[in-house]
Amino acid sequence: MAFDIEMIKKLYANFPSRVEAARKVVGKPLTLTEKILYAHLWDGAATTAYTRGTSYVDFAPDRVAMQDATAQMALLQFMQSGRTKVAVPSTVHCDHLIEAKVNSATDLDRAVHESSEVYDFLASVSNKYGIGFWKPGAGIIHQVVLENYACPGGLMIGTDSHTVNAGGLGMIAIGVGGADACDVMAGLPWELKMPKLIGVKLTGKLNGWTAPKDVILKVAGILTVKGGTGAVVEYFGEGATSMSCTGKGTICNMGAEIGATTSTFGYDESMSRYLGATGRADIAAIADTIKEHLTGDAEVYADPSKYFDQVIEINLDELEPHLNGPFTPDLATPISKMKEAAAANGWPTKIEVGLIGSCTNSSYEDISRAVSLAKQVTEKGLKLNSEFTITPGSEQVRFTIERDGFLDTFDKIGATVFANACGPCIGMWARVGAEKAEKNTIVHSFNRNFAKRADGNPNTFAFVGSPEIVTAMAIAGDLNFNPLTDTLVNDKGEMVKLDPPTGFELPPRGFAVDDPGFQAPAEDGSGVQVIVSPTSKRLQLLDPFAAWEGTDLKGLKLLIKAKGKCTTDHISMAGPWLKFRGHLDNISNNMLIGAVNFFNEKTDLVENQLTGEYGPVPATQRAYKAAGIGTIVVGDENYGEGSSREHAAMEPRHLGVRAVLVKSFARIHETNLKKQGMLGLTFDDKSDYDKIQEDDTIDILGLTTFAPDKQLQLVLNHKDGTSETINVNHTYNQQQIEWFKAGGALNIIRREFAAQQ
């Protein structure tokens, strides 16, 4: 029996009429994306055709999902809203705070003890407010959601950028900040700019060494890390329908790395099979009755260029396995070109570690294909030439692959199985020797490979590939190895070749699990107490941010002018800082410590204009705050790409940064800044970035007449006494301007709720 089946029945009952209403107002056949979005309008059946890339639209998501690192801040905000129960089905998943160090059992036990305060807080808040709670060890949020909650045609938001994974089951699933989640849990509409549409037509069929991961690795190479910004990527064609449901999930998952709002596939037989295998045949049965509405109209896929803003076509028969990286997930290299690329770029070719699993690639199919290669190590007299680790995505997958002997096979070749958690993928990896910062190469089946991402070492060259390719490369231990053509020397001195991987779409004997790790909330949580110690170093109740003063902002100091890539990892690092995700003041001590200062090419070293001395970014900002002086952060292109973590917006807000001015924003981060009452601005002329000087004092003018589509002006007061004025743009609509004036969206929610009492 599925969770929330009555909600899903209602969704499907209304779906056909909502689609027909949308088709009438739009006046043409609809993509799947349009069907789902128009079916979830806050005001009901469509009466207006919205303009892609321009119109702000209010939606009614079906559910909210939160992982433990982001749930802390989301729920601390929700506790301020005044509500007594969440308005839509919501869940919390404990997957981020478990450090990979020894093995699954040891690491999980250590995490439960070290983070007991946080887990107890999340469990009690969930119990009080009607939220489903998934215990530590239950699995990674996105795998657990796919197995239990995702449904074709649904609309979900989640406080993690890889929420998009659920597109593998035909959803529109979008990563957001905790403030957005708070709104939806409080029963308010969720606002999104109507996305543009990118269609990816898949022809042919995957074969041999090529895996679903290679599709998104190829697409990332085409679109780059910001090519999908403001767009939904919709996959279709014979190549899509021939692929497994979990394979589709992998492709959607890593769509976050091209900046896409989300990615999705139309409902098909593979989704029906997966629903049945995961105990949700009842959902499949209802979906089958409206299946023509759960995919794009035939006319759209027959002539996609008429209906999508951009179309990409990939022939899976010809697609080659890829490795993407290092240091960015869009540097795509076909496996046949890797030897040449490594030599040309001076990449270290000895592979130290191969890591498979994560929320991107931890399905039964993924593990079964990897284990088919692991078996060949023993059968062909080979050995692992790299360390090798496996991170199962859920307890259900882990239990099933243990039952089916896969873990024994991995154990025999010397592999290590980590806990069902994010682990190395998010920097929660206690890698021995990483502190030495030695130049080295790893390969993994994760989604991101920014500098320092996995192990904190800026000199770790990380390459992203499919679990199959990663396993083969770990066996060879050599980045130059091409498993499609090359041979290895076995223990008898013979030249042997690895056979292409084989596997199972779903477990032949079905899934099994003793304890999936779910705790249902109390029917009536009014008597549940949520206690946060005032002396806690891990948790801190929030105070409302101050409202805007009602004047232009003058005398702002430049805190930092960031150069080049500045992701949310650079703004608010993960790894050891995860332990402070529920304590805004403590975690603010990592603010922008990874950003490169344009003026000295160093990280965490900026000038304090009050003293003329250089010091860490957070300490410098705290000095400005203590002196009552606001600041501004300046950034480059695609500022805030990567994780959805709203701490990257809340920390500057908490410490007194008033505005962030960049060449361009990543979608989620820009929204997070707006929600927290910050000014997110972009250069009208990107070359004006070069005019910002280290000792500038900056005025922001035009705020007293702040209005949609109306530019603001910045006066750059230079140290030599000269000044110049530049125009800056913003994307605030009237509602978002009210967030700014109120000091944050949550202040409005609290005020409105109080007025109703």
Short mmCIF file of C-alpha atoms in Angstrom, two decimals, residues 64-82 86 90-92 121-122 125-126 129 131 157-160 176-186 539-540 542 581-584 644-647 650 672 676 746 749:
data_model
loop_
_atom_site.label_atom_id
_atom_site.label_comp_id
_atom_site.label_asym_id
_atom_site.label_seq_id
_atom_site.Cartn_x
_atom_site.Cartn_y
_atom_site.Cartn_z
CA VAL A 64 7.63 18.31 0.80
CA ALA A 65 10.79 16.29 1.50
CA MET A 66 13.69 17.41 3.71
CA GLN A 67 17.07 15.92 4.55
CA ASP A 68 18.45 16.27 8.05
CA ALA A 69 21.04 18.97 7.31
CA THR A 70 18.54 21.33 5.69
CA ALA A 71 15.49 20.19 7.68
CA GLN A 72 16.92 21.73 10.84
CA MET A 73 16.73 25.26 9.48
CA ALA A 74 13.51 24.60 7.56
CA LEU A 75 11.76 23.33 10.68
CA LEU A 76 13.22 26.03 12.92
CA GLN A 77 11.58 28.48 10.52
CA PHE A 78 8.33 26.47 10.40
CA MET A 79 8.16 26.57 14.21
CA GLN A 80 7.99 30.38 13.94
CA SER A 81 5.03 30.27 11.54
CA GLY A 82 2.45 29.58 14.27
CA VAL A 86 1.92 20.65 8.15
CA SER A 90 6.03 16.02 4.49
CA THR A 91 9.01 13.89 5.46
CA VAL A 92 12.44 14.22 7.08
CA PHE A 121 15.15 17.42 17.73
CA LEU A 122 14.14 16.35 14.22
CA VAL A 125 9.50 18.22 15.63
CA SER A 126 8.33 15.66 13.08
CA TYR A 129 3.81 18.62 13.40
CA ILE A 131 5.84 14.83 9.55
CA ILE A 157 9.55 20.31 -3.55
CA GLY A 158 12.49 19.27 -1.40
CA THR A 159 15.19 21.03 0.58
CA ASP A 160 17.99 19.52 -1.45
CA VAL A 176 14.26 24.65 -2.89
CA GLY A 177 15.46 26.40 0.23
CA GLY A 178 13.94 25.80 3.63
CA ALA A 179 11.90 29.00 3.50
CA ASP A 180 10.06 27.72 0.43
CA ALA A 181 9.41 24.43 2.23
CA CYS A 182 8.18 26.37 5.24
CA ASP A 183 5.66 28.24 3.06
CA VAL A 184 4.23 25.05 1.59
CA MET A 185 4.10 23.23 4.93
CA ALA A 186 2.28 26.27 6.30
CA LEU A 539 20.82 23.95 17.59
CA GLN A 540 19.64 27.53 17.99
CA LEU A 542 15.78 31.65 15.31
CA ARG A 581 23.41 23.30 10.24
CA GLY A 582 20.88 23.87 13.03
CA HIS A 583 22.84 26.69 14.68
CA LEU A 584 22.89 29.79 12.50
CA SER A 644 20.13 24.14 -2.36
CA ARG A 645 21.48 24.94 1.11
CA GLU A 646 19.86 28.14 2.27
CA HIS A 647 22.59 28.63 4.85
CA MET A 650 21.04 33.00 5.79
CA ASN A 672 16.92 31.86 -1.11
CA GLN A 676 15.60 35.93 3.61
CA LEU A 746 8.76 34.34 7.16
CA ILE A 749 3.80 34.49 7.26
#
